[in-house]
PDB file of C-alpha atoms in Angstrom:
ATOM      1  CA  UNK B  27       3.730  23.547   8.529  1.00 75.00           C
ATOM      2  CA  UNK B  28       1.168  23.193  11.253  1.00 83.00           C
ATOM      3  CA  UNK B  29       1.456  21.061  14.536  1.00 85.00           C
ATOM      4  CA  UNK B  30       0.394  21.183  17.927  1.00 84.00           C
ATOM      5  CA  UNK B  31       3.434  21.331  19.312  1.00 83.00           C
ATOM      6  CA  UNK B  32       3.598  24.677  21.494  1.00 84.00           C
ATOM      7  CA  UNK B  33       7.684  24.907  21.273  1.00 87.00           C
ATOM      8  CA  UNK B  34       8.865  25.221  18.364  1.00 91.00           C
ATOM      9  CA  UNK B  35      12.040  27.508  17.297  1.00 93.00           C
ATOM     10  CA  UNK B  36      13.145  27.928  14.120  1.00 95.00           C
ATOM     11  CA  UNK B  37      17.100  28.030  13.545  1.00 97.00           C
ATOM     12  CA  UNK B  38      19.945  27.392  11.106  1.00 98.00           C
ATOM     13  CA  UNK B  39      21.620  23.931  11.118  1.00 98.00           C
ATOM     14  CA  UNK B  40      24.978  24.741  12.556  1.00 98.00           C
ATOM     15  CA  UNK B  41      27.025  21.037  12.693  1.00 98.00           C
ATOM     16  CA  UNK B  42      25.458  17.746  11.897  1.00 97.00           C
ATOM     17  CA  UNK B  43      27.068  14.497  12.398  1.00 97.00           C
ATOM     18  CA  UNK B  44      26.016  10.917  10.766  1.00 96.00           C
ATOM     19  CA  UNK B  45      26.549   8.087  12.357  1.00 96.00           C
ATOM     20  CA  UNK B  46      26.232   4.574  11.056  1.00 96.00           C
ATOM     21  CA  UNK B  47      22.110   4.858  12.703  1.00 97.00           C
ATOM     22  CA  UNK B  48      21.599   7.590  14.361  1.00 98.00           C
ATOM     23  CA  UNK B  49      23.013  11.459  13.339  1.00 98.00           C
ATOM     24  CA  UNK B  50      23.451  14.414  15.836  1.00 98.00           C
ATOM     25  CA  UNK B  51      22.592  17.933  14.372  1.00 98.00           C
ATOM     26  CA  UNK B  52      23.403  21.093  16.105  1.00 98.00           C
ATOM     27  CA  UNK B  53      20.595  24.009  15.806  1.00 98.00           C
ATOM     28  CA  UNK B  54      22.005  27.700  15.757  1.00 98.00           C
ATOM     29  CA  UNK B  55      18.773  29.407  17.255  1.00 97.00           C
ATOM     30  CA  UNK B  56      20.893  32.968  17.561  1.00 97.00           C
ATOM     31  CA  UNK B  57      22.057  35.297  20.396  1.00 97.00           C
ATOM     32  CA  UNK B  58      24.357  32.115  21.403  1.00 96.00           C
ATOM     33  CA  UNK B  59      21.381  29.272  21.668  1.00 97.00           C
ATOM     34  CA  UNK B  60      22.219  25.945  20.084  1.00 97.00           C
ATOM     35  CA  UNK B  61      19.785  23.294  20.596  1.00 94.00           C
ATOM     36  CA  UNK B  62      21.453  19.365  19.736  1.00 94.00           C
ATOM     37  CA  UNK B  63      19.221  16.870  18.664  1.00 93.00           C
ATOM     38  CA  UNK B  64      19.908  13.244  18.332  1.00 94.00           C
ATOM     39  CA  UNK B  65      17.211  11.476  15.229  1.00 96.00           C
ATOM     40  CA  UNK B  66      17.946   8.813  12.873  1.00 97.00           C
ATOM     41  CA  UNK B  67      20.055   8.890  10.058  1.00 97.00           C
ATOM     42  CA  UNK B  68      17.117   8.256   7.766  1.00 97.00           C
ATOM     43  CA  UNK B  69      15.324  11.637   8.986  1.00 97.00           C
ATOM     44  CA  UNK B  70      18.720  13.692   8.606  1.00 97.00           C
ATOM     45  CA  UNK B  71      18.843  12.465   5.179  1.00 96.00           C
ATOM     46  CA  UNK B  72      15.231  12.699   4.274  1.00 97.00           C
ATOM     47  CA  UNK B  73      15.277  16.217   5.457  1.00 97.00           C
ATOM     48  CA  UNK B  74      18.662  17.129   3.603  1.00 97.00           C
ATOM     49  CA  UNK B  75      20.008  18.287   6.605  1.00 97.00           C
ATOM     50  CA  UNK B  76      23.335  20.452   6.069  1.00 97.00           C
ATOM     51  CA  UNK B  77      24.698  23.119   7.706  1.00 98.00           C
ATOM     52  CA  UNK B  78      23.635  26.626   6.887  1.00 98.00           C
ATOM     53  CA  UNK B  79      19.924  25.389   6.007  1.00 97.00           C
ATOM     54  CA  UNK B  80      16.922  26.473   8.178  1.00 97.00           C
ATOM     55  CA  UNK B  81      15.492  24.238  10.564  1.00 97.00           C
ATOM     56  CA  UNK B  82      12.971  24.583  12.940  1.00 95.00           C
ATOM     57  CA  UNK B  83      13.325  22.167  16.505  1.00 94.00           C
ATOM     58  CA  UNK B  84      10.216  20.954  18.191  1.00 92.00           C
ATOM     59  CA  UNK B  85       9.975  20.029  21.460  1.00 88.00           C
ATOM     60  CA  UNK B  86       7.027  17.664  22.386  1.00 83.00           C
ATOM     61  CA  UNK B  87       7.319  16.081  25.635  1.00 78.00           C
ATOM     62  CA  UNK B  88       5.121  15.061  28.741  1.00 75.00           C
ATOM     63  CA  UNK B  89       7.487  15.932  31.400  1.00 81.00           C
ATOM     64  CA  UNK B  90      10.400  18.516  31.858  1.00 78.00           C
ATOM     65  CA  UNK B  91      12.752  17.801  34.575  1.00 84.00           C
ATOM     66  CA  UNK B  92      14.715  20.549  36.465  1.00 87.00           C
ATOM     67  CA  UNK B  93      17.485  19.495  39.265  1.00 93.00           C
ATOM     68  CA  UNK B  94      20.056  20.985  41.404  1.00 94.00           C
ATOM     69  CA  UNK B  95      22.799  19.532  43.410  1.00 91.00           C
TER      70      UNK B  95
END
């Protein structure tokens, strides 16, 4: 797989929850990391989703926001 996406991590599926449209899928990325990703249902199912398989999370966005109180 090739994409232009610059941040991409590769992980194991830890938890993944279906909802009725959308499902929530918890990425294990090691040393205590877990990335949570909300996509449709459709995608979870399309990509078998389950825990224990390898995944890899991409991040492709035009802005990253950082605050503080």
């Amino acid at each position: 797989m090739k994409i232009s996406a610059r941040n991409q991590f590769k992980g194991t599926v830890k938890e993944i929850e279906r909802g009725p449209v959308s499902a929530e899928v918890v990425v294990d990325l090691g040393g205590g990391t877990e990335i949570t990703a909300i996509i449709t249902r459709k995608s979870a199912d399309n990509l078998n989703l389950a825990p224990g398989k390898e995944a890899y999370v991409v991040i492709k966005a035009t802005e990253v926001i950082v605050g503080i109180d």
